[in-house]
Amino acid sequence: MTSSPTEGAGDEPVAETSSVAPAARGARPRGTRVTVGGRSWLAVGFALGLGATLAWLTVQTVLEVGSLLTLLLLAVFIALALEPVVAWLTRHRVRRGWAVLIVLVVLLAFFAGFLALVVPPVTDEVDALIKAVPDWLKELRDHDSALGRFEDRYHVLQKIKDQFSNGGAAGLAGGLLGAGRVVVGAVTSAAVVIVVTIYVMAFLPSLKTFCLRFVAASKRPHIQDVTDEILNRVGRYMLGNVLTSVIAGLATFIWCVVTDVPYPAALGVFIALMDLIPIVGTTIGGLVVSLVALSVSFPVALATAGFYVAFRVAEDYLIVPRVMKFAVDVHPLVTVVGVLLGGALLGIVGALVAIPAAVAIGIVLDERVFSRTDVS
């Protein structure tokens, strides 16, 4: 007696197979949404689009307020540079508010003294120029004079008249309005920098405490020590920079007195202020002084230019490296590269803050990176 194939195999039924089963299992049922990480493609696309839009708006906002951010950075830098003086006064039992007021009064007195040196000679030169204009006009109409022969050859007066008749007056008015906007913008920027600087100087300890609250309590003392070291180095850098500027101003004053270049005191103060700008400050100031020296004679102007070339070499290779090495312990190569990069990114303000930024980066690297690599 034959037995069926299912006998002896228990009561479990045998599953039927079909030739279309694999295809049916691989197909996606209708109405099923494609998901990524549990989220639909629609939600992922919307999130990506929203993120890209916010990133674009952020970049545009930063570009729009870039000039304001630069002014704020300059104000903070000035406040940090003046902090050692304010701290010295507070250590001598002067309240911080009075210490800030004393520093501001000294700065205003210095600025007023600079204006007292510069404004009278400039006013005299402008008055002399205005009084000389009628004589120049007479010489232009005199065919026997040098200016008259120049006018006969190039017809300067006629060209000026044609320019005004062809709409030059409107262009001149537009230029004056543009110059007025520049002046108003400069005054506004100066006001913003002064106000922010005063606030930062007055409330710097509170600002430090507020910023340190973003750090974990266990790491806060160490971060505070690093922050104080950075601020100390920045203050020493500014004192070193002021020292080199004083040297440049005194050298200019002595040179102008020896060579009879006019306005030696005003030019000395001007060079001292320009020397605060790293790399390019002395060069621009030396060019201005050389142009002023043309009023004496052309050889004196050439000698003045040579003097500033020699002084620039001495400053770059003798004075600044020694002062900065003592003040902030920064390699001269780092100083030059940092100033060039800062100037390319933020102009004069970037050149000013480049070396303090390099100091801060160096301290952070010593504390967070090199301290680990040296022991590994």
mmCIF file of C-alpha atoms in Angstrom:
data_model
loop_
_atom_site.group_PDB
_atom_site.id
_atom_site.type_symbol
_atom_site.label_atom_id
_atom_site.label_comp_id
_atom_site.label_asym_id
_atom_site.label_seq_id
_atom_site.Cartn_x
_atom_site.Cartn_y
_atom_site.Cartn_z
ATOM 1 C CA MET A 1 0.000 0.000 0.000
ATOM 2 C CA THR A 2 1.507 3.237 -1.075
ATOM 3 C CA SER A 3 1.517 6.289 1.152
ATOM 4 C CA SER A 4 0.935 9.860 0.042
ATOM 5 C CA PRO A 5 3.801 12.339 0.106
ATOM 6 C CA THR A 6 2.362 14.114 3.103
ATOM 7 C CA GLU A 7 2.227 11.076 5.298
ATOM 8 C CA GLY A 8 4.861 10.884 7.971
ATOM 9 C CA ALA A 9 5.553 14.584 7.744
ATOM 10 C CA GLY A 10 3.134 15.634 10.389
ATOM 11 C CA ASP A 11 -0.009 17.666 9.990
ATOM 12 C CA GLU A 12 1.672 20.885 8.777
ATOM 13 C CA PRO A 13 0.341 21.996 5.414
ATOM 14 C CA VAL A 14 2.704 22.388 2.519
ATOM 15 C CA ALA A 15 2.942 25.987 1.291
ATOM 16 C CA GLU A 16 2.085 26.480 -2.306
ATOM 17 C CA THR A 17 4.580 28.318 -4.505
ATOM 18 C CA SER A 18 3.889 30.547 -7.422
ATOM 19 C CA SER A 19 6.048 31.740 -10.261
ATOM 20 C CA VAL A 20 4.964 35.368 -9.726
ATOM 21 C CA ALA A 21 5.711 35.513 -6.012
ATOM 22 C CA PRO A 22 9.263 36.989 -6.252
ATOM 23 C CA ALA A 23 8.143 39.740 -8.567
ATOM 24 C CA ALA A 24 5.215 40.514 -6.309
ATOM 25 C CA ARG A 25 7.492 40.787 -3.286
ATOM 26 C CA GLY A 26 9.921 43.179 -5.044
ATOM 27 C CA ALA A 27 7.222 45.597 -6.208
ATOM 28 C CA ARG A 28 6.355 48.729 -4.201
ATOM 29 C CA PRO A 29 2.648 48.962 -3.380
ATOM 30 C CA ARG A 30 0.784 51.892 -4.772
ATOM 31 C CA GLY A 31 0.437 54.953 -2.519
ATOM 32 C CA THR A 32 3.595 54.222 -0.483
ATOM 33 C CA ARG A 33 5.793 57.354 0.108
ATOM 34 C CA VAL A 34 9.572 57.217 -0.332
ATOM 35 C CA THR A 35 11.200 58.161 2.973
ATOM 36 C CA VAL A 36 14.706 59.133 4.052
ATOM 37 C CA GLY A 37 15.517 58.496 7.679
ATOM 38 C CA GLY A 38 11.828 58.210 8.455
ATOM 39 C CA ARG A 39 10.977 61.484 6.691
ATOM 40 C CA SER A 40 9.387 61.958 3.303
ATOM 41 C CA TRP A 41 11.220 63.461 0.349
ATOM 42 C CA LEU A 42 8.899 66.466 0.555
ATOM 43 C CA ALA A 43 9.904 67.239 4.140
ATOM 44 C CA VAL A 44 13.607 66.720 3.349
ATOM 45 C CA GLY A 45 13.442 69.003 0.308
ATOM 46 C CA PHE A 46 11.575 71.675 2.244
ATOM 47 C CA ALA A 47 14.159 71.551 5.053
ATOM 48 C CA LEU A 48 17.045 71.829 2.584
ATOM 49 C CA GLY A 49 15.417 74.745 0.793
ATOM 50 C CA LEU A 50 14.682 76.523 4.059
ATOM 51 C CA GLY A 51 18.264 76.008 5.251
ATOM 52 C CA ALA A 52 19.728 77.324 1.996
ATOM 53 C CA THR A 53 17.440 80.372 2.138
ATOM 54 C CA LEU A 54 18.420 81.140 5.736
ATOM 55 C CA ALA A 55 22.113 80.748 4.878
ATOM 56 C CA TRP A 56 21.746 83.139 1.928
ATOM 57 C CA LEU A 57 19.894 85.686 4.069
ATOM 58 C CA THR A 58 22.586 85.404 6.751
ATOM 59 C CA VAL A 59 25.368 86.077 4.246
ATOM 60 C CA GLN A 60 23.475 89.027 2.767
ATOM 61 C CA THR A 61 22.836 90.467 6.226
ATOM 62 C CA VAL A 62 26.513 90.182 7.160
ATOM 63 C CA LEU A 63 27.482 91.900 3.902
ATOM 64 C CA GLU A 64 24.958 94.682 4.491
ATOM 65 C CA VAL A 65 26.124 95.378 8.044
ATOM 66 C CA GLY A 66 29.781 94.660 7.286
ATOM 67 C CA SER A 67 30.800 98.285 7.764
ATOM 68 C CA LEU A 68 28.955 98.434 11.094
ATOM 69 C CA LEU A 69 30.629 95.216 12.269
ATOM 70 C CA THR A 70 33.994 96.705 11.305
ATOM 71 C CA LEU A 71 33.261 99.790 13.394
ATOM 72 C CA LEU A 72 32.226 97.635 16.349
ATOM 73 C CA LEU A 73 35.428 95.600 16.007
ATOM 74 C CA LEU A 74 37.467 98.818 15.966
ATOM 75 C CA ALA A 75 35.659 100.099 19.063
ATOM 76 C CA VAL A 76 36.293 96.860 20.971
ATOM 77 C CA PHE A 77 39.937 96.920 19.912
ATOM 78 C CA ILE A 78 40.390 100.506 21.150
ATOM 79 C CA ALA A 79 38.696 99.649 24.442
ATOM 80 C CA LEU A 80 40.962 96.626 24.948
ATOM 81 C CA ALA A 81 43.997 98.715 24.045
ATOM 82 C CA LEU A 82 43.109 101.288 26.706
ATOM 83 C CA GLU A 83 42.221 98.659 29.306
ATOM 84 C CA PRO A 84 45.760 98.470 30.842
ATOM 85 C CA VAL A 85 45.616 102.200 31.628
ATOM 86 C CA VAL A 86 42.126 101.895 33.117
ATOM 87 C CA ALA A 87 43.187 98.816 35.119
ATOM 88 C CA TRP A 88 46.260 100.665 36.427
ATOM 89 C CA LEU A 89 44.070 103.505 37.650
ATOM 90 C CA THR A 90 41.605 101.117 39.301
ATOM 91 C CA ARG A 91 44.469 99.394 41.107
ATOM 92 C CA HIS A 92 45.331 102.790 42.573
ATOM 93 C CA ARG A 93 41.896 103.089 44.194
ATOM 94 C CA VAL A 94 40.202 105.006 41.396
ATOM 95 C CA ARG A 95 36.677 103.877 40.619
ATOM 96 C CA ARG A 96 36.282 102.413 37.160
ATOM 97 C CA GLY A 97 33.886 105.107 35.995
ATOM 98 C CA TRP A 98 36.293 107.863 37.014
ATOM 99 C CA ALA A 99 39.207 105.960 35.480
ATOM 100 C CA VAL A 100 37.395 105.757 32.133
ATOM 101 C CA LEU A 101 36.571 109.466 32.350
ATOM 102 C CA ILE A 102 40.212 110.364 33.049
ATOM 103 C CA VAL A 103 41.422 108.344 30.064
ATOM 104 C CA LEU A 104 38.831 109.965 27.797
ATOM 105 C CA VAL A 105 39.769 113.470 28.973
ATOM 106 C CA VAL A 106 43.456 112.779 28.264
ATOM 107 C CA LEU A 107 42.621 111.504 24.786
ATOM 108 C CA LEU A 108 40.435 114.528 24.054
ATOM 109 C CA ALA A 109 43.219 116.848 25.268
ATOM 110 C CA PHE A 110 45.674 115.080 22.972
ATOM 111 C CA PHE A 111 43.287 115.396 20.038
ATOM 112 C CA ALA A 112 42.688 119.074 20.793
ATOM 113 C CA GLY A 113 46.436 119.673 20.917
ATOM 114 C CA PHE A 114 46.826 117.969 17.549
ATOM 115 C CA LEU A 115 44.132 120.204 16.059
ATOM 116 C CA ALA A 116 45.820 123.256 17.589
ATOM 117 C CA LEU A 117 49.036 122.279 15.819
ATOM 118 C CA VAL A 118 47.450 121.449 12.472
ATOM 119 C CA VAL A 119 44.516 123.832 11.992
ATOM 120 C CA PRO A 120 46.365 127.209 12.127
ATOM 121 C CA PRO A 121 48.965 126.372 9.431
ATOM 122 C CA VAL A 122 46.331 124.746 7.233
ATOM 123 C CA THR A 123 44.075 127.781 7.639
ATOM 124 C CA ASP A 124 46.935 130.109 6.742
ATOM 125 C CA GLU A 125 47.728 128.087 3.635
ATOM 126 C CA VAL A 126 44.073 128.082 2.534
ATOM 127 C CA ASP A 127 43.842 131.854 3.040
ATOM 128 C CA ALA A 128 47.024 132.375 1.054
ATOM 129 C CA LEU A 129 45.650 130.160 -1.717
ATOM 130 C CA ILE A 130 42.372 132.107 -1.885
ATOM 131 C CA LYS A 131 44.234 135.434 -1.977
ATOM 132 C CA ALA A 132 46.499 134.140 -4.740
ATOM 133 C CA VAL A 133 43.634 133.153 -7.060
ATOM 134 C CA PRO A 134 43.043 136.691 -8.494
ATOM 135 C CA ASP A 135 46.761 137.077 -9.252
ATOM 136 C CA TRP A 136 46.736 133.691 -11.019
ATOM 137 C CA LEU A 137 43.760 134.795 -13.124
ATOM 138 C CA LYS A 138 45.608 137.961 -14.144
ATOM 139 C CA GLU A 139 48.670 135.943 -15.104
ATOM 140 C CA LEU A 140 46.499 133.587 -17.153
ATOM 141 C CA ARG A 141 45.304 136.570 -19.210
ATOM 142 C CA ASP A 142 48.831 137.967 -19.515
ATOM 143 C CA HIS A 143 50.343 136.407 -22.653
ATOM 144 C CA ASP A 144 53.887 137.281 -21.566
ATOM 145 C CA SER A 145 53.742 135.330 -18.286
ATOM 146 C CA ALA A 146 54.356 131.606 -17.839
ATOM 147 C CA LEU A 147 50.724 130.971 -16.904
ATOM 148 C CA GLY A 148 49.568 133.057 -19.866
ATOM 149 C CA ARG A 149 51.649 131.022 -22.300
ATOM 150 C CA PHE A 150 50.285 127.864 -20.678
ATOM 151 C CA GLU A 151 46.723 129.167 -21.188
ATOM 152 C CA ASP A 152 47.462 130.105 -24.828
ATOM 153 C CA ARG A 153 48.620 126.566 -25.485
ATOM 154 C CA TYR A 154 46.023 124.497 -23.603
ATOM 155 C CA HIS A 155 43.026 126.913 -23.264
ATOM 156 C CA VAL A 156 42.242 125.874 -19.719
ATOM 157 C CA LEU A 157 39.722 128.647 -19.003
ATOM 158 C CA GLN A 158 37.744 127.895 -22.157
ATOM 159 C CA LYS A 159 37.618 124.195 -21.308
ATOM 160 C CA ILE A 160 36.324 125.011 -17.826
ATOM 161 C CA LYS A 161 33.609 127.248 -19.283
ATOM 162 C CA ASP A 162 32.608 124.537 -21.779
ATOM 163 C CA GLN A 163 32.470 121.980 -19.007
ATOM 164 C CA PHE A 164 30.068 124.116 -16.970
ATOM 165 C CA SER A 165 27.916 124.897 -19.983
ATOM 166 C CA ASN A 166 27.630 121.178 -20.849
ATOM 167 C CA GLY A 167 26.258 120.152 -17.458
ATOM 168 C CA GLY A 168 29.451 120.349 -15.493
ATOM 169 C CA ALA A 169 27.693 122.433 -12.851
ATOM 170 C CA ALA A 170 25.318 119.553 -12.146
ATOM 171 C CA GLY A 171 28.247 117.181 -11.889
ATOM 172 C CA LEU A 172 29.995 119.580 -9.521
ATOM 173 C CA ALA A 173 26.855 119.822 -7.399
ATOM 174 C CA GLY A 174 26.608 116.039 -7.343
ATOM 175 C CA GLY A 175 30.251 115.834 -6.325
ATOM 176 C CA LEU A 176 29.666 118.307 -3.516
ATOM 177 C CA LEU A 177 26.656 116.342 -2.334
ATOM 178 C CA GLY A 178 28.709 113.159 -2.458
ATOM 179 C CA ALA A 179 31.465 114.839 -0.460
ATOM 180 C CA GLY A 180 28.852 115.978 2.042
ATOM 181 C CA ARG A 181 27.584 112.430 2.431
ATOM 182 C CA VAL A 182 31.141 111.221 2.987
ATOM 183 C CA VAL A 183 31.654 113.816 5.719
ATOM 184 C CA VAL A 184 28.351 112.938 7.402
ATOM 185 C CA GLY A 185 29.191 109.224 7.185
ATOM 186 C CA ALA A 186 32.629 109.822 8.701
ATOM 187 C CA VAL A 187 31.148 111.831 11.588
ATOM 188 C CA THR A 188 28.509 109.154 12.200
ATOM 189 C CA SER A 189 31.109 106.388 12.146
ATOM 190 C CA ALA A 190 33.304 108.305 14.577
ATOM 191 C CA ALA A 191 30.335 108.804 16.913
ATOM 192 C CA VAL A 192 29.499 105.083 16.813
ATOM 193 C CA VAL A 193 33.099 104.115 17.579
ATOM 194 C CA ILE A 194 33.361 106.603 20.462
ATOM 195 C CA VAL A 195 30.071 105.574 22.072
ATOM 196 C CA VAL A 196 30.740 101.833 21.799
ATOM 197 C CA THR A 197 34.300 102.294 23.058
ATOM 198 C CA ILE A 198 33.057 104.141 26.143
ATOM 199 C CA TYR A 199 30.480 101.445 26.899
ATOM 200 C CA VAL A 200 32.986 98.612 26.469
ATOM 201 C CA MET A 201 35.552 100.382 28.653
ATOM 202 C CA ALA A 202 33.008 101.059 31.375
ATOM 203 C CA PHE A 203 31.427 97.590 31.451
ATOM 204 C CA LEU A 204 34.323 95.347 30.387
ATOM 205 C CA PRO A 205 34.373 93.309 33.660
ATOM 206 C CA SER A 206 30.616 92.699 33.368
ATOM 207 C CA LEU A 207 31.009 91.698 29.721
ATOM 208 C CA LYS A 208 33.773 89.242 30.629
ATOM 209 C CA THR A 209 31.609 87.713 33.346
ATOM 210 C CA PHE A 210 28.649 87.412 30.986
ATOM 211 C CA CYS A 211 30.697 85.746 28.248
ATOM 212 C CA LEU A 212 32.286 83.307 30.707
ATOM 213 C CA ARG A 213 28.821 82.077 31.715
ATOM 214 C CA PHE A 214 28.648 80.293 28.352
ATOM 215 C CA VAL A 215 31.534 78.086 29.522
ATOM 216 C CA ALA A 216 31.067 75.104 31.808
ATOM 217 C CA ALA A 217 31.693 75.924 35.459
ATOM 218 C CA SER A 218 34.465 73.326 35.733
ATOM 219 C CA LYS A 219 36.421 74.926 32.857
ATOM 220 C CA ARG A 220 35.592 78.539 33.677
ATOM 221 C CA PRO A 221 38.670 79.364 35.849
ATOM 222 C CA HIS A 222 41.077 78.107 33.185
ATOM 223 C CA ILE A 223 39.267 79.949 30.389
ATOM 224 C CA GLN A 224 39.283 83.106 32.501
ATOM 225 C CA ASP A 225 43.060 82.826 32.947
ATOM 226 C CA VAL A 226 43.522 82.412 29.187
ATOM 227 C CA THR A 227 41.234 85.395 28.509
ATOM 228 C CA ASP A 228 43.133 87.582 30.969
ATOM 229 C CA GLU A 229 46.422 86.583 29.324
ATOM 230 C CA ILE A 230 45.073 87.498 25.881
ATOM 231 C CA LEU A 231 43.857 90.891 27.127
ATOM 232 C CA ASN A 232 47.197 91.478 28.849
ATOM 233 C CA ARG A 233 49.098 90.691 25.642
ATOM 234 C CA VAL A 234 46.828 92.984 23.609
ATOM 235 C CA GLY A 235 47.458 95.837 26.025
ATOM 236 C CA ARG A 236 51.216 95.270 25.891
ATOM 237 C CA TYR A 237 51.063 95.204 22.106
ATOM 238 C CA MET A 238 49.326 98.567 22.030
ATOM 239 C CA LEU A 239 51.867 100.042 24.438
ATOM 240 C CA GLY A 240 54.651 98.757 22.181
ATOM 241 C CA ASN A 241 52.903 100.175 19.136
ATOM 242 C CA VAL A 242 52.560 103.544 20.860
ATOM 243 C CA LEU A 243 56.263 103.455 21.730
ATOM 244 C CA THR A 244 57.274 102.890 18.089
ATOM 245 C CA SER A 245 54.884 105.652 17.014
ATOM 246 C CA VAL A 246 56.464 108.094 19.466
ATOM 247 C CA ILE A 247 59.894 107.224 18.057
ATOM 248 C CA ALA A 248 58.644 107.853 14.502
ATOM 249 C CA GLY A 249 57.083 111.186 15.500
ATOM 250 C CA LEU A 250 60.229 112.396 17.270
ATOM 251 C CA ALA A 251 62.396 111.366 14.305
ATOM 252 C CA THR A 252 60.117 113.295 11.938
ATOM 253 C CA PHE A 253 60.145 116.381 14.165
ATOM 254 C CA ILE A 254 63.949 116.408 14.372
ATOM 255 C CA TRP A 255 64.330 115.893 10.614
ATOM 256 C CA CYS A 256 61.902 118.703 9.778
ATOM 257 C CA VAL A 257 63.665 121.084 12.176
ATOM 258 C CA VAL A 258 67.091 120.276 10.702
ATOM 259 C CA THR A 259 65.963 120.601 7.066
ATOM 260 C CA ASP A 260 63.656 123.622 7.656
ATOM 261 C CA VAL A 261 60.551 121.733 6.499
ATOM 262 C CA PRO A 262 57.516 123.741 7.671
ATOM 263 C CA TYR A 263 55.168 122.632 10.447
ATOM 264 C CA PRO A 264 57.563 120.159 12.156
ATOM 265 C CA ALA A 265 55.355 119.635 15.231
ATOM 266 C CA ALA A 266 52.200 118.985 13.209
ATOM 267 C CA LEU A 267 54.011 116.619 10.847
ATOM 268 C CA GLY A 268 55.579 114.791 13.800
ATOM 269 C CA VAL A 269 52.176 114.196 15.387
ATOM 270 C CA PHE A 270 50.770 113.171 11.992
ATOM 271 C CA ILE A 271 53.533 110.590 11.468
ATOM 272 C CA ALA A 272 53.035 109.270 15.015
ATOM 273 C CA LEU A 273 49.337 108.706 14.316
ATOM 274 C CA MET A 274 49.994 107.121 10.919
ATOM 275 C CA ASP A 275 52.637 104.829 12.425
ATOM 276 C CA LEU A 276 49.918 103.185 14.522
ATOM 277 C CA ILE A 277 48.815 101.530 11.267
ATOM 278 C CA PRO A 278 51.186 98.586 10.717
ATOM 279 C CA ILE A 279 53.144 98.076 7.476
ATOM 280 C CA VAL A 280 51.666 100.959 5.432
ATOM 281 C CA GLY A 281 51.288 103.785 7.954
ATOM 282 C CA THR A 282 54.852 105.082 7.888
ATOM 283 C CA THR A 283 55.017 104.822 4.095
ATOM 284 C CA ILE A 284 51.903 106.951 3.559
ATOM 285 C CA GLY A 285 53.028 109.464 6.181
ATOM 286 C CA GLY A 286 56.503 109.705 4.665
ATOM 287 C CA LEU A 287 54.997 110.413 1.250
ATOM 288 C CA VAL A 288 52.933 113.279 2.707
ATOM 289 C CA VAL A 289 55.946 114.775 4.486
ATOM 290 C CA SER A 290 57.999 114.494 1.284
ATOM 291 C CA LEU A 291 55.313 116.417 -0.606
ATOM 292 C CA VAL A 292 55.341 119.124 2.075
ATOM 293 C CA ALA A 293 59.141 119.260 1.750
ATOM 294 C CA LEU A 294 58.689 120.274 -1.896
ATOM 295 C CA SER A 295 57.783 123.720 -0.594
ATOM 296 C CA VAL A 296 61.429 124.053 0.509
ATOM 297 C CA SER A 297 63.183 122.572 -2.520
ATOM 298 C CA PHE A 298 63.250 119.502 -4.684
ATOM 299 C CA PRO A 299 66.564 118.195 -3.213
ATOM 300 C CA VAL A 300 65.118 118.493 0.296
ATOM 301 C CA ALA A 301 62.064 116.509 -0.821
ATOM 302 C CA LEU A 302 64.309 113.775 -2.256
ATOM 303 C CA ALA A 303 66.360 113.720 0.931
ATOM 304 C CA THR A 304 63.159 113.458 2.986
ATOM 305 C CA ALA A 305 61.973 110.518 0.907
ATOM 306 C CA GLY A 306 65.354 108.826 1.397
ATOM 307 C CA PHE A 307 65.155 109.490 5.125
ATOM 308 C CA TYR A 308 61.804 107.698 5.352
ATOM 309 C CA VAL A 309 63.054 104.761 3.294
ATOM 310 C CA ALA A 310 65.970 104.370 5.719
ATOM 311 C CA PHE A 311 63.718 104.857 8.745
ATOM 312 C CA ARG A 312 61.257 102.296 7.411
ATOM 313 C CA VAL A 313 64.022 99.721 7.043
ATOM 314 C CA ALA A 314 65.282 100.467 10.556
ATOM 315 C CA GLU A 315 61.741 100.299 11.946
ATOM 316 C CA ASP A 316 60.897 96.994 10.253
ATOM 317 C CA TYR A 317 64.137 95.186 11.064
ATOM 318 C CA LEU A 318 65.346 96.782 14.290
ATOM 319 C CA ILE A 319 62.667 98.656 16.226
ATOM 320 C CA VAL A 320 59.384 96.781 15.677
ATOM 321 C CA PRO A 321 60.722 93.183 15.983
ATOM 322 C CA ARG A 322 62.500 93.979 19.233
ATOM 323 C CA VAL A 323 59.564 95.868 20.729
ATOM 324 C CA MET A 324 56.968 93.280 19.655
ATOM 325 C CA LYS A 325 59.149 90.369 20.760
ATOM 326 C CA PHE A 326 59.336 91.929 24.203
ATOM 327 C CA ALA A 327 55.688 92.996 24.310
ATOM 328 C CA VAL A 328 53.751 90.063 22.855
ATOM 329 C CA ASP A 329 56.361 87.386 22.033
ATOM 330 C CA VAL A 330 55.256 87.035 18.405
ATOM 331 C CA HIS A 331 57.594 85.981 15.615
ATOM 332 C CA PRO A 332 58.245 88.805 13.096
ATOM 333 C CA LEU A 333 57.095 86.582 10.220
ATOM 334 C CA VAL A 334 53.757 86.055 11.950
ATOM 335 C CA THR A 335 53.503 89.814 12.401
ATOM 336 C CA VAL A 336 54.028 90.556 8.699
ATOM 337 C CA VAL A 337 51.755 87.769 7.422
ATOM 338 C CA GLY A 338 49.016 88.606 9.930
ATOM 339 C CA VAL A 339 49.030 92.279 9.022
ATOM 340 C CA LEU A 340 48.890 91.517 5.295
ATOM 341 C CA LEU A 341 45.972 89.108 5.722
ATOM 342 C CA GLY A 342 44.109 91.439 8.070
ATOM 343 C CA GLY A 343 44.579 94.360 5.717
ATOM 344 C CA ALA A 344 43.326 92.323 2.763
ATOM 345 C CA LEU A 345 40.196 91.255 4.668
ATOM 346 C CA LEU A 346 39.213 94.359 6.641
ATOM 347 C CA GLY A 347 41.476 97.147 5.412
ATOM 348 C CA ILE A 348 43.087 99.419 7.992
ATOM 349 C CA VAL A 349 41.012 97.973 10.836
ATOM 350 C CA GLY A 350 42.130 94.471 9.885
ATOM 351 C CA ALA A 351 45.763 95.576 9.860
ATOM 352 C CA LEU A 352 45.314 97.063 13.333
ATOM 353 C CA VAL A 353 43.753 93.967 14.902
ATOM 354 C CA ALA A 354 45.881 91.421 13.025
ATOM 355 C CA ILE A 355 48.694 91.164 15.562
ATOM 356 C CA PRO A 356 46.386 90.920 18.624
ATOM 357 C CA ALA A 357 44.418 88.243 16.761
ATOM 358 C CA ALA A 358 47.662 86.374 16.060
ATOM 359 C CA VAL A 359 48.548 86.652 19.755
ATOM 360 C CA ALA A 360 45.165 85.246 20.793
ATOM 361 C CA ILE A 361 45.424 82.365 18.314
ATOM 362 C CA GLY A 362 48.926 81.576 19.546
ATOM 363 C CA ILE A 363 47.795 81.441 23.179
ATOM 364 C CA VAL A 364 44.842 79.189 22.311
ATOM 365 C CA LEU A 365 47.127 76.868 20.333
ATOM 366 C CA ASP A 366 49.563 76.673 23.248
ATOM 367 C CA GLU A 367 46.759 75.842 25.670
ATOM 368 C CA ARG A 368 44.598 73.485 23.587
ATOM 369 C CA VAL A 369 46.792 71.943 20.893
ATOM 370 C CA PHE A 370 50.508 72.111 21.617
ATOM 371 C CA SER A 371 50.059 71.125 25.268
ATOM 372 C CA ARG A 372 48.581 67.807 24.062
ATOM 373 C CA THR A 373 50.937 67.129 21.170
ATOM 374 C CA ASP A 374 54.020 67.786 23.301
ATOM 375 C CA VAL A 375 53.127 65.062 25.819
ATOM 376 C CA SER A 376 51.905 62.484 23.281
#
